[in-house]
Structures are given as structure tokens and as C-alpha cells.
Short mmCIF file of N, CA, C and O in Angstrom, two decimals:
data_model
loop_
_atom_site.label_atom_id
_atom_site.label_comp_id
_atom_site.label_asym_id
_atom_site.label_seq_id
_atom_site.Cartn_x
_atom_site.Cartn_y
_atom_site.Cartn_z
N UNK A 1 0.84 -1.92 -0.13
CA UNK A 1 -0.03 0.20 0.47
C UNK A 1 1.20 1.43 0.19
O UNK A 1 0.55 2.31 -0.59
N UNK A 2 1.96 1.30 1.20
CA UNK A 2 3.15 2.27 0.62
C UNK A 2 3.32 3.12 -0.26
O UNK A 2 3.51 4.12 -1.36
N UNK A 3 3.50 2.00 -1.04
CA UNK A 3 4.11 1.36 -2.12
C UNK A 3 3.52 2.60 -3.64
O UNK A 3 4.34 2.59 -4.32
N UNK A 4 1.75 1.72 -2.94
CA UNK A 4 1.35 2.13 -3.92
C UNK A 4 1.58 3.86 -3.68
O UNK A 4 1.39 5.01 -4.59
N UNK A 5 1.51 4.62 -2.69
CA UNK A 5 1.01 5.90 -2.59
C UNK A 5 2.23 6.90 -3.05
O UNK A 5 2.25 7.79 -3.49
N UNK A 6 3.75 6.11 -2.60
CA UNK A 6 4.87 7.17 -3.34
C UNK A 6 4.41 7.36 -4.52
O UNK A 6 4.59 8.08 -5.11
N UNK A 7 4.46 5.58 -5.16
CA UNK A 7 4.18 5.93 -6.55
C UNK A 7 3.78 6.97 -7.10
O UNK A 7 3.11 7.13 -7.99
N UNK A 8 1.88 7.13 -6.59
CA UNK A 8 1.01 7.75 -6.92
C UNK A 8 1.56 9.51 -6.73
O UNK A 8 0.95 10.34 -7.26
N UNK A 9 2.33 9.45 -5.18
CA UNK A 9 2.74 11.06 -5.17
C UNK A 9 3.70 11.50 -6.69
O UNK A 9 4.32 12.44 -7.32
N UNK A 10 4.57 10.76 -6.66
CA UNK A 10 5.92 10.73 -7.26
C UNK A 10 5.39 10.71 -9.11
O UNK A 10 5.74 12.19 -9.59
N UNK A 11 4.38 10.53 -9.30
CA UNK A 11 3.23 10.11 -10.30
C UNK A 11 3.05 11.31 -11.09
O UNK A 11 2.99 12.25 -11.83
N UNK A 12 2.36 12.46 -9.77
CA UNK A 12 1.50 13.10 -10.09
C UNK A 12 2.26 14.43 -10.49
O UNK A 12 2.08 15.43 -10.41
N UNK A 13 3.41 14.30 -8.87
CA UNK A 13 4.69 16.03 -8.85
C UNK A 13 4.91 15.52 -10.40
O UNK A 13 4.87 16.79 -10.90
N UNK A 14 5.19 14.50 -11.36
CA UNK A 14 6.04 14.20 -12.23
C UNK A 14 5.24 15.18 -13.73
O UNK A 14 5.32 15.87 -14.21
N UNK A 15 4.18 14.58 -13.32
CA UNK A 15 2.88 15.14 -14.41
C UNK A 15 3.07 16.76 -14.34
O UNK A 15 3.00 17.66 -15.00
N UNK A 16 3.20 17.82 -12.80
CA UNK A 16 2.47 19.08 -12.60
C UNK A 16 3.78 19.80 -13.20
O UNK A 16 3.86 21.02 -13.37
N UNK A 17 5.09 18.72 -12.53
CA UNK A 17 6.33 19.37 -13.19
C UNK A 17 6.52 19.65 -15.38
O UNK A 17 6.75 20.73 -15.37
N UNK A 18 6.25 18.30 -15.47
CA UNK A 18 5.84 18.27 -17.00
C UNK A 18 5.01 18.90 -17.33
O UNK A 18 5.00 19.93 -18.65
N UNK A 19 3.98 19.64 -16.92
CA UNK A 19 3.20 20.37 -17.69
C UNK A 19 3.62 22.06 -16.66
O UNK A 19 3.46 23.05 -17.96
N UNK A 20 4.57 22.13 -16.38
CA UNK A 20 4.34 23.58 -15.37
C UNK A 20 4.84 23.78 -16.93
O UNK A 20 6.35 25.22 -16.94
N UNK A 21 7.10 23.07 -17.26
CA UNK A 21 7.64 23.19 -18.66
C UNK A 21 6.82 22.68 -19.89
O UNK A 21 7.57 24.07 -20.16
N UNK A 22 5.83 23.00 -19.75
CA UNK A 22 5.07 22.78 -21.14
C UNK A 22 5.15 24.20 -21.16
O UNK A 22 4.13 25.29 -22.04
N UNK A 23 4.21 24.61 -19.71
CA UNK A 23 3.19 26.53 -20.27
C UNK A 23 4.10 27.10 -20.04
O UNK A 23 3.61 27.83 -20.51
N UNK A 24 5.42 27.59 -19.68
CA UNK A 24 6.50 28.45 -19.35
C UNK A 24 6.69 28.42 -21.37
O UNK A 24 7.46 29.77 -21.56
N UNK A 25 7.62 27.60 -22.14
CA UNK A 25 7.23 27.42 -23.17
C UNK A 25 8.49 28.53 -23.12
O UNK A 25 9.26 28.53 -22.55
N UNK A 26 9.39 28.56 -24.79
CA UNK A 26 10.40 28.12 -25.50
C UNK A 26 10.81 29.61 -26.08
O UNK A 26 10.48 28.96 -27.52
N UNK A 27 10.91 30.49 -25.64
CA UNK A 27 10.94 32.24 -26.36
C UNK A 27 11.59 32.00 -27.99
O UNK A 27 11.44 32.51 -29.02
N UNK A 28 13.19 31.42 -27.96
CA UNK A 28 13.31 31.61 -29.00
C UNK A 28 12.73 30.84 -29.53
O UNK A 28 13.15 30.83 -31.55
N UNK A 29 12.34 29.51 -29.76
CA UNK A 29 11.70 28.22 -30.52
C UNK A 29 10.75 29.17 -30.43
O UNK A 29 9.92 29.14 -32.42
N UNK A 30 10.05 29.57 -30.33
CA UNK A 30 8.99 30.81 -30.47
C UNK A 30 8.77 31.38 -31.70
O UNK A 30 7.87 31.68 -32.23
N UNK A 31 9.60 32.02 -31.49
CA UNK A 31 10.01 33.15 -32.57
C UNK A 31 9.76 33.04 -33.83
O UNK A 31 9.40 33.20 -34.59
N UNK A 32 10.72 31.79 -33.77
CA UNK A 32 11.01 30.93 -35.31
C UNK A 32 10.19 30.14 -35.60
O UNK A 32 9.66 30.68 -36.86
N UNK A 33 9.05 29.83 -34.93
CA UNK A 33 7.35 29.47 -35.35
C UNK A 33 6.92 30.64 -35.96
O UNK A 33 5.89 30.07 -36.94
N UNK A 34 6.95 31.74 -35.24
CA UNK A 34 6.14 33.09 -35.71
C UNK A 34 6.57 33.65 -36.94
O UNK A 34 6.09 33.08 -37.60
N UNK A 35 8.25 33.28 -36.90
CA UNK A 35 8.19 33.41 -38.58
C UNK A 35 8.17 32.32 -39.83
O UNK A 35 7.56 32.74 -40.61
N UNK A 36 8.02 31.35 -39.83
CA UNK A 36 8.16 30.06 -40.04
C UNK A 36 6.45 29.89 -40.40
O UNK A 36 5.83 29.86 -41.56
N UNK A 37 5.21 30.04 -38.93
CA UNK A 37 4.27 30.47 -39.89
C UNK A 37 3.99 32.16 -40.38
O UNK A 37 2.20 32.14 -40.52
N UNK A 38 4.11 33.22 -40.41
CA UNK A 38 4.16 33.82 -40.60
C UNK A 38 2.80 35.23 -40.71
O UNK A 38 2.31 35.26 -40.93
N UNK A 39 2.83 34.98 -38.84
CA UNK A 39 2.44 35.14 -38.10
C UNK A 39 1.91 37.23 -38.31
O UNK A 39 1.15 37.20 -37.99
N UNK A 40 3.60 37.44 -38.83
CA UNK A 40 2.82 39.33 -39.16
C UNK A 40 2.32 39.55 -39.77
O UNK A 40 2.29 40.31 -40.39
N UNK A 41 1.77 38.38 -41.35
CA UNK A 41 1.36 39.01 -42.41
C UNK A 41 -0.05 39.41 -42.13
O UNK A 41 -0.11 40.06 -42.56
N UNK A 42 -0.66 38.70 -40.86
CA UNK A 42 -2.25 39.53 -40.39
C UNK A 42 -1.56 40.18 -39.47
O UNK A 42 -1.86 41.91 -39.12
N UNK A 43 -0.94 39.96 -38.36
CA UNK A 43 -1.48 40.44 -37.46
C UNK A 43 -0.09 41.65 -36.67
O UNK A 43 0.29 42.27 -35.90
N UNK A 44 0.42 41.56 -37.73
CA UNK A 44 1.51 42.51 -37.92
C UNK A 44 3.15 42.69 -37.84
O UNK A 44 3.43 41.98 -37.23
N UNK A 45 4.18 43.84 -38.21
CA UNK A 45 5.41 43.27 -38.05
C UNK A 45 6.07 42.84 -36.39
O UNK A 45 6.64 42.44 -36.00
N UNK A 46 5.38 44.59 -36.13
CA UNK A 46 6.01 43.84 -34.55
C UNK A 46 4.52 43.50 -33.71
O UNK A 46 4.81 42.60 -32.30
N UNK A 47 4.05 42.22 -34.06
CA UNK A 47 2.76 41.29 -33.51
C UNK A 47 2.25 42.47 -33.36
O UNK A 47 1.42 42.59 -31.78
N UNK A 48 1.74 44.00 -32.98
CA UNK A 48 0.79 44.99 -32.26
C UNK A 48 -0.18 45.65 -33.62
O UNK A 48 -0.59 46.55 -32.54
N UNK A 49 0.86 45.53 -34.12
CA UNK A 49 0.05 46.54 -35.56
C UNK A 49 -0.31 45.82 -36.36
O UNK A 49 -0.06 45.47 -37.20
N UNK A 50 -1.88 45.01 -36.33
CA UNK A 50 -2.14 44.18 -37.24
C UNK A 50 -2.93 44.80 -37.90
O UNK A 50 -3.07 45.78 -38.85
N UNK A 51 -2.77 44.12 -39.55
CA UNK A 51 -3.57 44.76 -40.77
C UNK A 51 -4.72 45.22 -40.66
O UNK A 51 -5.35 46.07 -41.94
N UNK A 52 -5.12 44.34 -40.28
CA UNK A 52 -7.42 44.73 -39.75
C UNK A 52 -6.86 45.15 -38.49
O UNK A 52 -7.48 44.21 -37.42
N UNK A 53 -8.43 46.03 -37.94
CA UNK A 53 -8.59 46.33 -36.80
C UNK A 53 -8.91 44.97 -35.63
O UNK A 53 -9.70 44.95 -35.49
N UNK A 54 -10.33 44.20 -36.39
CA UNK A 54 -10.56 43.30 -36.52
C UNK A 54 -9.89 41.93 -35.57
O UNK A 54 -9.92 41.26 -35.26
N UNK A 55 -8.88 42.18 -36.03
CA UNK A 55 -7.37 40.84 -35.74
C UNK A 55 -6.80 41.43 -35.05
O UNK A 55 -7.02 42.46 -34.27
N UNK A 56 -6.76 40.16 -33.69
CA UNK A 56 -5.78 40.40 -32.47
C UNK A 56 -4.17 41.33 -31.99
O UNK A 56 -4.27 40.44 -32.59
N UNK A 57 -3.63 41.97 -31.15
CA UNK A 57 -2.59 42.67 -31.14
C UNK A 57 -2.22 41.53 -30.21
O UNK A 57 -3.25 40.38 -28.73
N UNK A 58 -0.82 41.03 -30.71
CA UNK A 58 -0.65 39.61 -29.93
C UNK A 58 0.41 39.78 -29.09
O UNK A 58 0.72 39.05 -28.01
N UNK A 59 2.02 40.30 -29.92
CA UNK A 59 2.34 41.69 -28.85
C UNK A 59 2.21 41.57 -27.23
O UNK A 59 1.33 42.11 -27.76
N UNK A 60 2.31 41.37 -26.16
CA UNK A 60 2.79 41.28 -24.66
C UNK A 60 1.26 40.90 -24.26
O UNK A 60 0.92 40.89 -22.47
N UNK A 61 0.31 40.20 -25.07
CA UNK A 61 -1.06 38.91 -24.48
C UNK A 61 -0.14 37.90 -23.76
O UNK A 61 0.44 37.49 -23.89
N UNK A 62 -1.21 37.53 -22.99
CA UNK A 62 -0.26 36.34 -21.73
C UNK A 62 -0.97 35.24 -22.17
O UNK A 62 -1.31 35.02 -22.82
N UNK A 63 0.54 34.21 -22.46
CA UNK A 63 1.33 33.53 -22.80
C UNK A 63 -0.21 32.37 -22.53
O UNK A 63 -0.58 31.24 -24.01
N UNK A 64 -0.96 32.27 -21.20
CA UNK A 64 -2.14 31.19 -21.02
C UNK A 64 -2.80 31.20 -21.83
O UNK A 64 -4.16 30.87 -22.57
N UNK A 65 -3.11 32.44 -22.12
CA UNK A 65 -4.93 32.47 -22.46
C UNK A 65 -4.20 32.31 -24.55
O UNK A 65 -4.90 31.89 -25.13
N UNK A 66 -2.67 33.03 -24.66
CA UNK A 66 -2.64 32.49 -26.40
C UNK A 66 -2.70 31.14 -26.42
O UNK A 66 -3.90 30.68 -27.63
N UNK A 67 -2.65 30.62 -25.82
CA UNK A 67 -1.90 28.31 -25.92
C UNK A 67 -3.70 28.69 -26.03
O UNK A 67 -4.57 28.15 -26.90
N UNK A 68 -4.78 28.94 -24.59
CA UNK A 68 -6.50 28.69 -25.34
C UNK A 68 -6.60 28.59 -26.04
O UNK A 68 -7.57 27.98 -26.79
N UNK A 69 -6.76 29.91 -27.01
CA UNK A 69 -6.82 30.67 -28.73
C UNK A 69 -6.74 29.22 -29.46
O UNK A 69 -7.31 29.58 -30.42
N UNK A 70 -5.16 29.27 -29.41
CA UNK A 70 -4.55 29.04 -30.80
C UNK A 70 -5.00 27.31 -30.68
O UNK A 70 -5.66 26.90 -31.36
N UNK A 71 -5.94 26.44 -28.82
CA UNK A 71 -5.70 25.67 -28.98
C UNK A 71 -7.24 25.36 -29.22
O UNK A 71 -8.04 24.65 -30.22
N UNK A 72 -8.16 26.32 -29.12
CA UNK A 72 -9.09 26.75 -29.89
C UNK A 72 -9.50 26.50 -30.84
O UNK A 72 -10.92 25.86 -32.12
N UNK A 73 -8.95 27.30 -32.36
CA UNK A 73 -8.47 27.49 -33.20
C UNK A 73 -8.11 25.85 -34.32
O UNK A 73 -9.14 25.53 -34.66
N UNK A 74 -7.59 25.19 -33.24
CA UNK A 74 -7.42 24.01 -33.56
C UNK A 74 -8.41 22.93 -33.75
O UNK A 74 -8.53 21.98 -34.61
N UNK A 75 -9.69 23.18 -32.57
CA UNK A 75 -10.11 22.01 -31.96
C UNK A 75 -11.18 22.77 -33.57
O UNK A 75 -12.25 22.17 -33.82
N UNK A 76 -11.59 23.66 -34.06
CA UNK A 76 -12.17 24.66 -34.11
C UNK A 76 -13.65 24.04 -34.07
O UNK A 76 -14.27 24.18 -32.74
N UNK A 77 -15.08 23.85 -34.94
CA UNK A 77 -16.14 23.65 -34.58
C UNK A 77 -16.58 22.35 -34.30
O UNK A 77 -17.65 21.79 -33.57
N UNK A 78 -15.92 21.28 -34.51
CA UNK A 78 -15.95 19.80 -33.90
C UNK A 78 -15.45 19.36 -33.12
O UNK A 78 -15.65 18.25 -32.28
N UNK A 79 -15.26 20.99 -32.16
CA UNK A 79 -15.39 20.15 -30.25
C UNK A 79 -16.04 21.43 -29.58
O UNK A 79 -15.97 22.91 -29.69
N UNK A 80 -16.60 21.19 -27.88
CA UNK A 80 -16.84 22.39 -27.58
C UNK A 80 -15.54 23.10 -27.62
O UNK A 80 -13.77 22.89 -27.17
N UNK A 81 -15.54 24.19 -27.30
CA UNK A 81 -15.05 25.35 -26.42
C UNK A 81 -14.27 25.62 -28.08
O UNK A 81 -13.30 26.39 -28.19
N UNK A 82 -14.70 25.20 -29.31
CA UNK A 82 -13.43 25.97 -30.52
C UNK A 82 -13.90 26.94 -31.04
O UNK A 82 -14.38 27.84 -30.34
N UNK A 83 -13.47 27.90 -31.81
CA UNK A 83 -13.47 28.34 -32.89
C UNK A 83 -13.35 28.74 -34.09
O UNK A 83 -12.49 28.05 -34.54
N UNK A 84 -14.02 29.40 -34.74
CA UNK A 84 -14.40 28.64 -36.18
C UNK A 84 -14.21 29.76 -37.04
O UNK A 84 -14.81 31.16 -36.59
N UNK A 85 -13.02 29.47 -37.68
CA UNK A 85 -11.91 30.61 -38.23
C UNK A 85 -10.95 29.74 -39.30
O UNK A 85 -10.26 29.93 -38.81
N UNK A 86 -11.74 30.29 -40.49
CA UNK A 86 -11.74 29.04 -40.86
C UNK A 86 -9.97 30.07 -41.12
O UNK A 86 -8.85 28.59 -42.01
N UNK A 87 -9.21 29.94 -41.30
CA UNK A 87 -7.66 31.16 -41.42
C UNK A 87 -6.28 30.55 -40.06
O UNK A 87 -5.87 29.84 -40.55
N UNK A 88 -7.25 31.59 -39.46
CA UNK A 88 -6.81 30.99 -37.53
C UNK A 88 -6.36 29.49 -37.90
O UNK A 88 -5.97 28.62 -37.34
N UNK A 89 -7.44 28.72 -38.30
CA UNK A 89 -7.72 26.65 -37.82
C UNK A 89 -6.60 26.15 -38.85
O UNK A 89 -5.96 25.20 -38.31
N UNK A 90 -6.62 26.80 -40.14
CA UNK A 90 -5.24 25.90 -40.95
C UNK A 90 -3.66 26.62 -40.25
O UNK A 90 -3.03 26.09 -40.58
N UNK A 91 -4.25 28.13 -39.51
CA UNK A 91 -2.95 27.44 -39.16
C UNK A 91 -2.72 26.44 -38.13
O UNK A 91 -0.86 26.89 -37.67
N UNK A 92 -3.11 26.80 -37.11
CA UNK A 92 -3.20 26.37 -36.24
C UNK A 92 -3.27 24.27 -35.99
O UNK A 92 -2.38 23.89 -35.01
N UNK A 93 -3.86 23.47 -37.14
CA UNK A 93 -3.63 22.29 -37.16
C UNK A 93 -1.81 21.67 -37.65
O UNK A 93 -2.19 21.01 -36.44
N UNK A 94 -1.00 22.11 -37.96
CA UNK A 94 -0.09 21.52 -37.57
C UNK A 94 0.68 21.59 -36.32
O UNK A 94 1.94 21.37 -36.07
N UNK A 95 0.06 22.57 -35.11
CA UNK A 95 0.60 23.02 -33.92
C UNK A 95 0.41 21.89 -32.85
O UNK A 95 -0.46 21.21 -32.67
N UNK A 96 1.96 21.77 -32.75
CA UNK A 96 1.66 20.13 -31.50
C UNK A 96 1.38 21.66 -29.82
O UNK A 96 1.93 22.87 -30.06
N UNK A 97 0.97 21.41 -28.97
CA UNK A 97 0.93 21.69 -27.34
C UNK A 97 2.35 22.75 -27.09
O UNK A 97 2.14 23.63 -27.37
N UNK A 98 3.12 22.01 -27.76
CA UNK A 98 4.95 22.24 -27.65
C UNK A 98 5.11 23.95 -28.85
O UNK A 98 5.37 24.65 -28.14
N UNK A 99 5.06 23.76 -29.50
CA UNK A 99 4.79 24.86 -31.08
C UNK A 99 3.99 25.48 -29.92
O UNK A 99 3.89 26.69 -29.52
N UNK A 100 2.87 26.15 -29.53
CA UNK A 100 1.93 26.35 -28.91
C UNK A 100 2.32 27.80 -27.83
O UNK A 100 2.16 28.35 -27.00
N UNK A 101 2.55 26.46 -27.52
CA UNK A 101 3.62 27.41 -25.49
C UNK A 101 4.28 28.02 -25.75
O UNK A 101 4.93 29.62 -24.84
N UNK A 102 5.37 27.42 -26.56
CA UNK A 102 6.85 28.30 -27.17
C UNK A 102 6.06 29.86 -27.91
O UNK A 102 6.97 30.58 -27.93
N UNK A 103 5.56 29.32 -28.76
CA UNK A 103 4.84 30.82 -29.87
C UNK A 103 4.08 31.83 -28.26
O UNK A 103 4.22 32.86 -29.12
N UNK A 104 3.77 31.06 -27.89
CA UNK A 104 3.02 31.97 -26.75
C UNK A 104 3.49 33.03 -25.39
O UNK A 104 4.10 33.99 -25.58
N UNK A 105 5.35 32.16 -25.46
CA UNK A 105 5.89 32.87 -24.73
C UNK A 105 6.72 33.82 -25.25
O UNK A 105 6.97 34.70 -25.09
N UNK A 106 6.98 33.35 -26.43
CA UNK A 106 7.78 34.45 -27.70
C UNK A 106 6.74 35.26 -27.87
O UNK A 106 7.01 36.94 -27.55
N UNK A 107 5.40 35.62 -27.79
CA UNK A 107 4.85 36.66 -28.25
C UNK A 107 4.32 37.50 -26.81
O UNK A 107 4.18 39.22 -26.62
N UNK A 108 4.32 36.76 -25.85
CA UNK A 108 3.69 36.67 -24.57
C UNK A 108 5.01 37.84 -24.07
O UNK A 108 5.56 39.43 -23.41
N UNK A 109 6.36 37.92 -24.73
CA UNK A 109 7.67 38.86 -24.12
C UNK A 109 8.22 39.61 -25.39
O UNK A 109 9.22 41.04 -24.90
N UNK A 110 6.85 40.16 -26.07
CA UNK A 110 7.65 41.38 -26.77
C UNK A 110 6.31 42.61 -25.69
O UNK A 110 5.45 42.36 -25.17
N UNK A 111 6.95 44.20 -26.18
CA UNK A 111 7.44 44.99 -25.57
C UNK A 111 5.11 44.93 -26.64
O UNK A 111 4.99 45.29 -27.57
N UNK A 112 5.24 45.61 -25.21
CA UNK A 112 3.26 46.07 -25.92
C UNK A 112 2.70 46.51 -25.56
O UNK A 112 2.91 47.89 -24.61
N UNK A 113 1.40 47.89 -25.96
CA UNK A 113 0.57 48.69 -25.60
C UNK A 113 -0.85 48.28 -24.41
O UNK A 113 -1.54 49.15 -23.86
N UNK A 114 -0.48 47.27 -24.58
CA UNK A 114 -1.04 46.76 -24.11
C UNK A 114 -1.29 46.64 -22.04
O UNK A 114 -0.92 47.41 -22.10
N UNK A 115 -2.90 47.20 -21.41
CA UNK A 115 -2.90 47.23 -20.31
C UNK A 115 -2.77 47.05 -19.51
O UNK A 115 -4.11 45.76 -19.73
N UNK A 116 -2.39 46.15 -18.42
CA UNK A 116 -2.95 44.88 -17.76
C UNK A 116 -3.18 45.73 -16.04
O UNK A 116 -3.30 44.53 -15.16
N UNK A 117 -2.82 45.92 -16.08
CA UNK A 117 -2.50 47.47 -14.97
C UNK A 117 -4.11 48.11 -14.68
O UNK A 117 -4.38 48.74 -15.29
N UNK A 118 -5.25 48.25 -13.65
CA UNK A 118 -5.99 49.60 -14.16
C UNK A 118 -5.91 50.62 -13.01
O UNK A 118 -5.45 50.37 -11.80
#
């Protein structure tokens, strides 16, 4: 019984740590991915001046929100909490969870005019 408790505790701890590592993302890899997928073509070269005012400003946005949004675009309307946008759905489809975390880490670290405090 004690071995089972130890095994479950270690498993839960390693799962929590791997989730934290994924959530943090690799900003350098995210910069390369943003370039590869040409995010700037719609969201602006600085990621804060999109080509259309209805497109979101990405620079400085919270990483967890960006991961959530990319995941929802990847789901599309096939699942609950999906987002229906054919352009972003196509962009998000090839992204892995790691890719999304990396892109989000990169974009979060960019200077922005977003208000984060009241």
C-alpha cells in the first residue's frame, strides 16, 4: 500500500512539473515558429499593429490566453470551446502543444501597449 502511495505521489509530481515546463514555453523557438507560420502577415511585423483592426494584437498578450486561443482554433467547431475561423484553424492545425506554448512565450515577451493593470 505504501509503495502505491509513493508511486502515485511521484507520478503526480512529475506530471505537474511537465505541465509547468510546457506552460513556460521556449521563446526563442517561438520566434522561429512565428516566422515559419508568417504570423506577422496578419498581426503586423511587431505583432501589435495588425493589418485589420478586427485582428488581435498579440504582442504582450498573456501566454496562457494565447495557448487557449490557438487550441480553440485547432479544435474548430468539432469540439466544445472551439473557435470558427478558417484562416486561424488552418494555421493552428499543424501546431503541437509544445509549439503553441513556445509561440505564446515569444509573443508574451514582446513589448506592447496592452493595459495589464487598472
